[in-house]
Coordinates of C-alpha atoms in Angstrom, one line a residue:
Chain L
A15 CA 0.0 0.0 0.0
Q16 CA 1.1 3.5 -0.7
S17 CA 1.2 6.4 1.8
V18 CA 2.3 10.0 1.9
T19 CA 3.6 11.9 4.8
Q20 CA 3.7 15.7 5.2
L21 CA 5.3 16.3 8.5
D22 CA 4.5 20.0 8.7
S23 CA 0.9 20.9 9.1
Q24 CA 1.6 24.7 9.1
V25 CA 4.5 26.7 7.8
P26 CA 4.6 30.5 8.4
V27 CA 7.1 32.4 6.4
F28 CA 7.8 36.1 5.6
E29 CA 7.2 37.4 2.2
E30 CA 10.2 37.1 -0.2
A31 CA 11.8 34.5 2.0
P32 CA 12.5 30.9 0.7
V33 CA 10.3 28.0 1.7
E34 CA 10.4 24.2 1.6
L35 CA 7.4 22.0 2.2
R36 CA 8.4 18.4 2.9
C37 CA 6.8 15.3 1.5
N38 CA 7.9 11.7 2.0
Y39 CA 6.2 8.7 0.5
S40 CA 6.2 4.9 0.8
S41 CA 5.4 2.5 -2.0
S42 CA 6.5 -0.9 -3.2
V43 CA 6.1 0.1 -6.8
S44 CA 7.2 3.0 -8.9
V45 CA 4.9 6.0 -8.5
Y46 CA 4.0 9.3 -10.0
L47 CA 4.3 12.2 -7.6
F48 CA 2.3 15.4 -7.5
W49 CA 1.8 18.6 -5.6
Y50 CA -1.6 20.2 -5.6
V51 CA -2.6 23.6 -4.2
Q52 CA -5.9 24.5 -2.5
Y53 CA -6.9 28.1 -2.1
P54 CA -9.7 29.0 0.4
N55 CA -13.1 27.7 -0.5
Q56 CA -11.8 26.0 -3.7
G57 CA -11.0 22.6 -4.9
L58 CA -7.4 21.4 -5.4
Q59 CA -5.4 22.4 -8.5
L60 CA -2.4 20.6 -9.9
L61 CA 0.8 22.6 -9.2
L62 CA 3.4 20.2 -10.7
K63 CA 4.1 16.6 -11.3
Y64 CA 6.9 14.1 -11.7
L65 CA 6.2 11.1 -14.0
S66 CA 9.7 10.2 -15.3
G67 CA 12.9 11.8 -16.6
S68 CA 14.4 14.8 -15.0
T69 CA 14.0 14.6 -11.2
L70 CA 13.6 18.4 -10.9
V71 CA 10.2 19.7 -12.0
E72 CA 9.0 23.2 -12.0
S73 CA 5.6 25.1 -12.0
I74 CA 4.8 28.2 -13.9
N75 CA 4.7 30.3 -10.7
G76 CA 8.2 29.6 -9.4
F77 CA 7.7 26.5 -7.4
E78 CA 9.9 23.5 -7.9
A79 CA 10.1 20.0 -6.5
E80 CA 12.8 17.3 -6.7
F81 CA 12.2 13.6 -6.8
N82 CA 14.7 11.8 -4.6
K83 CA 14.3 8.1 -4.9
S84 CA 16.8 7.1 -2.3
Q85 CA 15.1 9.2 0.3
T86 CA 11.6 8.6 -1.0
S87 CA 11.0 12.4 -0.9
F88 CA 9.4 15.0 -3.2
H89 CA 9.9 18.3 -1.3
L90 CA 8.4 21.5 -2.7
R91 CA 10.5 24.7 -2.7
K92 CA 10.2 28.3 -3.7
P93 CA 13.1 30.7 -3.4
S94 CA 11.0 33.8 -2.8
V95 CA 7.3 33.6 -1.7
H96 CA 4.5 36.1 -2.2
I97 CA 1.5 36.8 -0.2
S98 CA -0.6 35.2 -2.9
D99 CA 1.1 31.9 -2.3
T100 CA -0.8 31.5 1.0
A101 CA -2.8 28.3 0.6
E102 CA -2.8 24.7 1.5
Y103 CA -0.4 22.4 -0.4
F104 CA -1.0 18.7 -0.8
C105 CA 1.5 16.1 -1.9
A106 CA 0.1 13.0 -3.6
V107 CA 1.3 9.7 -5.1
S108 CA -0.4 7.7 -7.9
D109 CA 0.2 4.1 -8.9
P110 CA 0.8 4.2 -12.7
G111 CA -1.1 0.9 -13.0
T112 CA -4.3 1.9 -11.3
Y113 CA -4.0 5.7 -11.3
K114 CA -5.3 5.7 -7.7
Y115 CA -4.3 8.9 -6.0
I116 CA -3.3 9.0 -2.3
F117 CA -2.9 12.4 -0.8
G118 CA -1.0 13.6 2.2
T119 CA -2.7 15.5 5.0
G120 CA -1.6 18.9 3.6
T121 CA 0.6 21.8 4.7
R122 CA -0.9 25.1 5.3
L123 CA 1.5 27.8 4.0
K124 CA 1.0 31.2 5.5
V125 CA 3.0 34.1 4.0
L126 CA 3.4 37.0 6.3
A127 CA 3.9 40.7 5.2
Chain I
D27 CA -15.8 23.7 -20.1
A28 CA -17.4 24.5 -16.8
G29 CA -15.2 22.1 -14.9
V30 CA -16.3 19.6 -12.3
I31 CA -19.6 20.7 -10.9
Q32 CA -20.8 19.7 -7.4
S33 CA -24.0 20.5 -5.7
P34 CA -25.0 21.6 -3.2
R35 CA -22.1 23.9 -2.1
H36 CA -23.4 23.7 1.5
E37 CA -25.6 21.2 3.2
V38 CA -26.8 21.5 6.8
T39 CA -28.9 18.6 8.1
E40 CA -29.8 16.8 11.3
M41 CA -28.5 13.6 12.5
G42 CA -30.4 10.6 11.0
Q43 CA -31.4 12.4 7.8
E44 CA -30.4 11.2 4.4
V45 CA -27.9 13.3 2.5
T46 CA -27.2 13.1 -1.2
L47 CA -24.2 14.9 -2.8
R48 CA -24.1 15.3 -6.5
C49 CA -21.3 15.6 -9.1
K50 CA -21.1 16.3 -12.8
P51 CA -17.6 15.4 -14.1
I52 CA -16.0 17.2 -17.0
S53 CA -17.4 16.0 -20.3
G54 CA -15.3 13.3 -21.8
H55 CA -13.6 12.3 -18.6
N56 CA -13.8 8.6 -17.8
S57 CA -12.7 8.4 -14.2
L58 CA -14.4 9.9 -11.2
F59 CA -13.3 10.1 -7.6
W60 CA -15.0 11.0 -4.3
Y61 CA -12.8 12.4 -1.5
R62 CA -13.6 13.6 2.0
Q63 CA -11.6 16.3 3.7
T64 CA -11.4 16.9 7.4
M65 CA -8.9 18.7 9.6
M66 CA -7.9 15.6 11.4
R67 CA -7.5 13.2 8.5
G68 CA -6.8 15.4 5.6
L69 CA -8.0 14.2 2.1
E70 CA -9.3 10.7 2.1
L71 CA -10.2 8.7 -1.0
L72 CA -13.7 7.2 -0.6
I73 CA -14.3 5.6 -3.9
Y74 CA -13.4 5.9 -7.5
F75 CA -15.1 4.9 -10.8
N76 CA -13.6 4.1 -14.2
N77 CA -16.1 4.1 -17.1
N78 CA -19.0 4.3 -14.6
V79 CA -17.9 1.1 -12.8
P80 CA -16.7 1.3 -9.2
I81 CA -13.1 0.2 -9.1
D82 CA -12.1 0.7 -5.5
D83 CA -14.5 1.5 -2.6
S84 CA -12.2 0.4 0.2
G85 CA -12.2 4.0 1.5
M86 CA -16.0 4.1 2.1
P87 CA -16.2 4.4 5.9
E88 CA -19.2 2.1 6.4
D89 CA -22.4 0.8 5.0
R90 CA -24.1 4.2 5.6
F91 CA -22.2 5.5 2.6
S92 CA -23.0 4.5 -0.9
A93 CA -22.0 5.9 -4.3
K94 CA -23.4 5.5 -7.8
M95 CA -22.5 6.5 -11.3
P96 CA -25.5 5.8 -13.5
N97 CA -23.9 7.4 -16.5
A98 CA -20.8 9.2 -17.6
S99 CA -22.1 12.6 -16.7
F100 CA -23.4 12.1 -13.2
S101 CA -22.5 10.6 -9.8
T102 CA -24.0 10.7 -6.4
L103 CA -22.7 10.1 -2.9
K104 CA -25.3 9.2 -0.4
I105 CA -25.2 9.0 3.4
Q106 CA -28.1 7.3 5.2
P107 CA -28.4 7.9 8.1
S108 CA -26.1 10.8 8.5
E109 CA -24.1 11.3 11.8
P110 CA -22.3 14.4 13.2
R111 CA -18.9 12.7 12.5
D112 CA -19.8 12.8 8.8
S113 CA -19.4 16.6 8.8
A114 CA -16.6 17.4 6.3
V115 CA -16.0 18.8 2.9
Y116 CA -16.7 16.3 0.2
F117 CA -14.9 16.7 -3.1
C118 CA -15.5 15.1 -6.5
A119 CA -12.7 14.9 -9.1
S120 CA -12.6 13.6 -12.6
R121 CA -9.8 12.6 -14.9
S122 CA -9.4 12.2 -18.6
G123 CA -8.5 8.9 -20.1
T124 CA -5.9 10.5 -22.3
D125 CA -4.3 12.5 -19.4
N126 CA -4.3 10.0 -16.6
E127 CA -2.0 12.0 -14.5
K128 CA -4.1 15.0 -13.7
L129 CA -7.2 15.3 -11.5
F130 CA -9.7 18.1 -11.9
F131 CA -11.5 18.9 -8.6
G132 CA -14.9 20.5 -8.0
S133 CA -15.4 23.2 -5.4
G134 CA -16.6 20.7 -2.9
T135 CA -19.7 20.3 -0.7
Q136 CA -19.5 21.5 2.9
L137 CA -21.6 19.1 4.9
S138 CA -22.6 19.9 8.5
V139 CA -24.6 17.2 10.4
L140 CA -26.1 18.6 13.6

């Protein structure tokens, strides 16, 4: 069975500071990895994904995540955050065979002025 | 496309009542997922369908919960009888058969059982 662990439930950070949101997973098979973002009162939206190839993936709004197979991690980073990045971020894994998504419990990022 | 449409946006009901949540997936998508979100447990997968057929319902909490997908454009999640611990946000998501890696979420139904 697959599982996802997001150790940090809340991360406060000042505007323009860097941030890292941690994600670790466990799986007995190869997986696809994702980060989704949820803004208040909205559904989740895909932020970025790792399927294969380069282990570093980027989003259009400056976030990046690196797949580390040996550490079974997929941490999300941004070098300089904005107030508008305040949201909840979910890490997820998907079995390429079944495409069944399992989500972590989420990390609430709060960007302070 | 209007995206995944869920109704109602908010539902307040009393313990013991039947609750029906509705979802219209994006046209052409062949997979549909129901998730429940709570502060304590995060986002839990309840059930998912592929081509209108339930594939995995191992996340359905108990027999009080049931889900149906009578056709490719409609699904329901029913709770009967409802209990206060069912209070949560319920999300529906759909996925295209040609883009299996991306889920599209609805805006959710906020359920409060008093």
